[in-house]
């Protein structure tokens, strides 16, 4: 199985309605980003992991 690494960041954005939301932004190329909407549990796991290691999320 082949694997490939991608740059990703956890960002807080504002919806058209003015509400804040968090989304994982995966950078595919210089011009293409993939937005990944996570559940509340998945977001908490990322936050917990970030507090215990040096993951790039939330920086």
mmCIF file of N, CA and C in Angstrom:
data_model
loop_
_atom_site.group_PDB
_atom_site.id
_atom_site.type_symbol
_atom_site.label_atom_id
_atom_site.label_comp_id
_atom_site.label_asym_id
_atom_site.label_seq_id
_atom_site.Cartn_x
_atom_site.Cartn_y
_atom_site.Cartn_z
ATOM 1 N N UNK A 1 0.843 -1.178 0.000
ATOM 2 C CA UNK A 1 0.000 0.000 0.000
ATOM 3 C C UNK A 1 0.882 1.232 0.000
ATOM 4 N N UNK A 2 0.602 2.143 -0.894
ATOM 5 C CA UNK A 2 1.350 3.396 -0.966
ATOM 6 C C UNK A 2 0.752 4.416 -0.025
ATOM 7 N N UNK A 3 1.587 5.304 0.461
ATOM 8 C CA UNK A 3 1.087 6.375 1.323
ATOM 9 C C UNK A 3 1.674 7.701 0.849
ATOM 10 N N UNK A 4 0.949 8.758 1.151
ATOM 11 C CA UNK A 4 1.380 10.097 0.785
ATOM 12 C C UNK A 4 1.025 11.033 1.921
ATOM 13 N N UNK A 5 1.917 11.952 2.263
ATOM 14 C CA UNK A 5 1.670 12.901 3.341
ATOM 15 C C UNK A 5 1.112 14.194 2.769
ATOM 16 N N UNK A 6 0.166 14.787 3.522
ATOM 17 C CA UNK A 6 -0.421 16.060 3.145
ATOM 18 C C UNK A 6 -0.335 17.008 4.331
ATOM 19 N N UNK A 7 -0.245 18.284 4.043
ATOM 20 C CA UNK A 7 -0.279 19.309 5.082
ATOM 21 C C UNK A 7 -1.744 19.541 5.468
ATOM 22 N N UNK A 8 -2.011 19.637 6.764
ATOM 23 C CA UNK A 8 -3.381 19.885 7.228
ATOM 24 C C UNK A 8 -3.347 20.823 8.433
ATOM 25 N N UNK A 9 -4.375 21.670 8.521
ATOM 26 C CA UNK A 9 -4.513 22.561 9.668
ATOM 27 C C UNK A 9 -5.962 22.555 10.136
ATOM 28 N N UNK A 10 -6.145 22.739 11.418
ATOM 29 C CA UNK A 10 -7.481 22.865 11.988
ATOM 30 C C UNK A 10 -7.759 24.352 12.098
ATOM 31 N N UNK A 11 -8.786 24.812 11.381
ATOM 32 C CA UNK A 11 -9.080 26.244 11.328
ATOM 33 C C UNK A 11 -10.476 26.538 11.855
ATOM 34 N N UNK A 12 -10.619 27.732 12.420
ATOM 35 C CA UNK A 12 -11.934 28.250 12.793
ATOM 36 C C UNK A 12 -12.330 29.239 11.717
ATOM 37 N N UNK A 13 -13.492 28.996 11.116
ATOM 38 C CA UNK A 13 -13.987 29.859 10.045
ATOM 39 C C UNK A 13 -15.372 30.364 10.407
ATOM 40 N N UNK A 14 -15.839 31.310 9.624
ATOM 41 C CA UNK A 14 -17.150 31.889 9.859
ATOM 42 C C UNK A 14 -18.057 31.544 8.685
ATOM 43 N N UNK A 15 -19.250 31.023 8.978
ATOM 44 C CA UNK A 15 -20.212 30.674 7.933
ATOM 45 C C UNK A 15 -20.850 31.925 7.358
ATOM 46 N N UNK A 16 -21.574 31.770 6.256
ATOM 47 C CA UNK A 16 -22.287 32.899 5.649
ATOM 48 C C UNK A 16 -23.305 33.488 6.616
ATOM 49 N N UNK A 17 -23.822 32.650 7.510
ATOM 50 C CA UNK A 17 -24.794 33.104 8.506
ATOM 51 C C UNK A 17 -24.122 33.795 9.696
ATOM 52 N N UNK A 18 -22.784 33.795 9.716
ATOM 53 C CA UNK A 18 -22.063 34.472 10.786
ATOM 54 C C UNK A 18 -21.681 33.585 11.953
ATOM 55 N N UNK A 19 -21.885 32.283 11.836
ATOM 56 C CA UNK A 19 -21.548 31.347 12.911
ATOM 57 C C UNK A 19 -20.129 30.816 12.733
ATOM 58 N N UNK A 20 -19.402 30.667 13.844
ATOM 59 C CA UNK A 20 -18.075 30.071 13.801
ATOM 60 C C UNK A 20 -18.191 28.562 13.711
ATOM 61 N N UNK A 21 -17.265 27.955 12.961
ATOM 62 C CA UNK A 21 -17.187 26.498 12.891
ATOM 63 C C UNK A 21 -15.727 26.111 12.703
ATOM 64 N N UNK A 22 -15.417 24.869 13.044
ATOM 65 C CA UNK A 22 -14.051 24.380 12.878
ATOM 66 C C UNK A 22 -14.036 23.352 11.756
ATOM 67 N N UNK A 23 -12.977 23.414 10.967
ATOM 68 C CA UNK A 23 -12.829 22.531 9.819
ATOM 69 C C UNK A 23 -11.361 22.150 9.671
ATOM 70 N N UNK A 24 -11.125 20.920 9.285
ATOM 71 C CA UNK A 24 -9.776 20.459 8.993
ATOM 72 C C UNK A 24 -9.515 20.765 7.520
ATOM 73 N N UNK A 25 -8.478 21.555 7.240
ATOM 74 C CA UNK A 25 -8.160 21.956 5.873
ATOM 75 C C UNK A 25 -6.931 21.172 5.431
ATOM 76 N N UNK A 26 -7.129 20.299 4.444
ATOM 77 C CA UNK A 26 -6.047 19.475 3.911
ATOM 78 C C UNK A 26 -5.581 20.123 2.616
ATOM 79 N N UNK A 27 -4.309 20.467 2.570
ATOM 80 C CA UNK A 27 -3.752 21.102 1.369
ATOM 81 C C UNK A 27 -3.290 20.005 0.410
ATOM 82 N N UNK A 28 -3.984 19.902 -0.723
ATOM 83 C CA UNK A 28 -3.675 18.877 -1.716
ATOM 84 C C UNK A 28 -2.551 19.363 -2.643
ATOM 85 N N UNK A 29 -2.723 20.570 -3.175
ATOM 86 C CA UNK A 29 -1.705 21.230 -4.003
ATOM 87 C C UNK A 29 -1.674 22.693 -3.587
ATOM 88 N N UNK A 30 -0.863 23.495 -4.285
ATOM 89 C CA UNK A 30 -0.805 24.926 -3.979
ATOM 90 C C UNK A 30 -2.155 25.606 -4.202
ATOM 91 N N UNK A 31 -2.973 25.057 -5.088
ATOM 92 C CA UNK A 31 -4.244 25.692 -5.442
ATOM 93 C C UNK A 31 -5.469 24.960 -4.905
ATOM 94 N N UNK A 32 -5.297 23.749 -4.434
ATOM 95 C CA UNK A 32 -6.445 22.926 -4.043
ATOM 96 C C UNK A 32 -6.383 22.587 -2.558
ATOM 97 N N UNK A 33 -7.496 22.869 -1.866
ATOM 98 C CA UNK A 33 -7.665 22.476 -0.467
ATOM 99 C C UNK A 33 -8.926 21.637 -0.340
ATOM 100 N N UNK A 34 -8.896 20.666 0.538
ATOM 101 C CA UNK A 34 -10.054 19.829 0.831
ATOM 102 C C UNK A 34 -10.502 20.145 2.249
ATOM 103 N N UNK A 35 -11.757 20.544 2.409
ATOM 104 C CA UNK A 35 -12.299 20.817 3.736
ATOM 105 C C UNK A 35 -12.922 19.541 4.281
ATOM 106 N N UNK A 36 -12.537 19.192 5.509
ATOM 107 C CA UNK A 36 -13.059 17.992 6.158
ATOM 108 C C UNK A 36 -13.780 18.433 7.421
ATOM 109 N N UNK A 37 -15.086 18.210 7.446
ATOM 110 C CA UNK A 37 -15.903 18.603 8.593
ATOM 111 C C UNK A 37 -15.943 17.439 9.575
ATOM 112 N N UNK A 38 -15.482 17.696 10.797
ATOM 113 C CA UNK A 38 -15.339 16.656 11.810
ATOM 114 C C UNK A 38 -16.488 16.712 12.813
ATOM 115 N N UNK A 39 -16.761 15.560 13.413
ATOM 116 C CA UNK A 39 -17.755 15.510 14.490
ATOM 117 C C UNK A 39 -17.153 16.145 15.743
ATOM 118 N N UNK A 40 -17.989 16.432 16.707
ATOM 119 C CA UNK A 40 -17.516 17.013 17.969
ATOM 120 C C UNK A 40 -16.501 16.082 18.641
ATOM 121 N N UNK A 41 -16.738 14.781 18.583
ATOM 122 C CA UNK A 41 -15.813 13.817 19.197
ATOM 123 C C UNK A 41 -14.460 13.827 18.485
ATOM 124 N N UNK A 42 -14.465 13.894 17.162
ATOM 125 C CA UNK A 42 -13.214 13.936 16.410
ATOM 126 C C UNK A 42 -12.427 15.209 16.706
ATOM 127 N N UNK A 43 -13.127 16.331 16.821
ATOM 128 C CA UNK A 43 -12.461 17.585 17.178
ATOM 129 C C UNK A 43 -11.810 17.492 18.555
ATOM 130 N N UNK A 44 -12.505 16.909 19.515
ATOM 131 C CA UNK A 44 -11.944 16.762 20.859
ATOM 132 C C UNK A 44 -10.714 15.869 20.856
ATOM 133 N N UNK A 45 -10.748 14.790 20.068
ATOM 134 C CA UNK A 45 -9.577 13.912 19.976
ATOM 135 C C UNK A 45 -8.373 14.665 19.416
ATOM 136 N N UNK A 46 -8.591 15.502 18.405
ATOM 137 C CA UNK A 46 -7.484 16.297 17.857
ATOM 138 C C UNK A 46 -6.934 17.264 18.898
ATOM 139 N N UNK A 47 -7.819 17.906 19.633
ATOM 140 C CA UNK A 47 -7.376 18.865 20.659
ATOM 141 C C UNK A 47 -6.590 18.166 21.760
ATOM 142 N N UNK A 48 -7.057 16.996 22.180
ATOM 143 C CA UNK A 48 -6.349 16.228 23.208
ATOM 144 C C UNK A 48 -4.983 15.802 22.690
ATOM 145 N N UNK A 49 -4.936 15.303 21.455
ATOM 146 C CA UNK A 49 -3.671 14.878 20.867
ATOM 147 C C UNK A 49 -2.705 16.047 20.753
ATOM 148 N N UNK A 50 -3.216 17.198 20.374
ATOM 149 C CA UNK A 50 -2.375 18.382 20.211
ATOM 150 C C UNK A 50 -1.777 18.833 21.528
ATOM 151 N N UNK A 51 -2.503 18.711 22.589
ATOM 152 C CA UNK A 51 -1.995 19.151 23.885
ATOM 153 C C UNK A 51 -0.911 18.201 24.423
ATOM 154 N N UNK A 52 -0.859 16.978 23.879
ATOM 155 C CA UNK A 52 0.096 15.999 24.379
ATOM 156 C C UNK A 52 1.277 15.768 23.439
ATOM 157 N N UNK A 53 1.234 16.348 22.239
ATOM 158 C CA UNK A 53 2.331 16.167 21.295
ATOM 159 C C UNK A 53 2.460 17.409 20.428
ATOM 160 N N UNK A 54 3.299 17.328 19.432
ATOM 161 C CA UNK A 54 3.537 18.508 18.590
ATOM 162 C C UNK A 54 2.899 18.337 17.217
ATOM 163 N N UNK A 55 1.610 18.020 17.167
ATOM 164 C CA UNK A 55 0.912 17.934 15.894
ATOM 165 C C UNK A 55 0.727 19.338 15.334
ATOM 166 N N UNK A 56 0.638 19.487 14.009
ATOM 167 C CA UNK A 56 0.524 20.819 13.410
ATOM 168 C C UNK A 56 -0.862 21.447 13.531
ATOM 169 N N UNK A 57 -1.830 20.761 14.087
ATOM 170 C CA UNK A 57 -3.194 21.288 14.159
ATOM 171 C C UNK A 57 -3.276 22.444 15.149
ATOM 172 N N UNK A 58 -4.060 23.446 14.799
ATOM 173 C CA UNK A 58 -4.325 24.550 15.699
ATOM 174 C C UNK A 58 -3.210 25.573 15.818
ATOM 175 N N UNK A 59 -2.197 25.473 15.015
ATOM 176 C CA UNK A 59 -1.093 26.436 15.090
ATOM 177 C C UNK A 59 -1.377 27.598 14.190
#
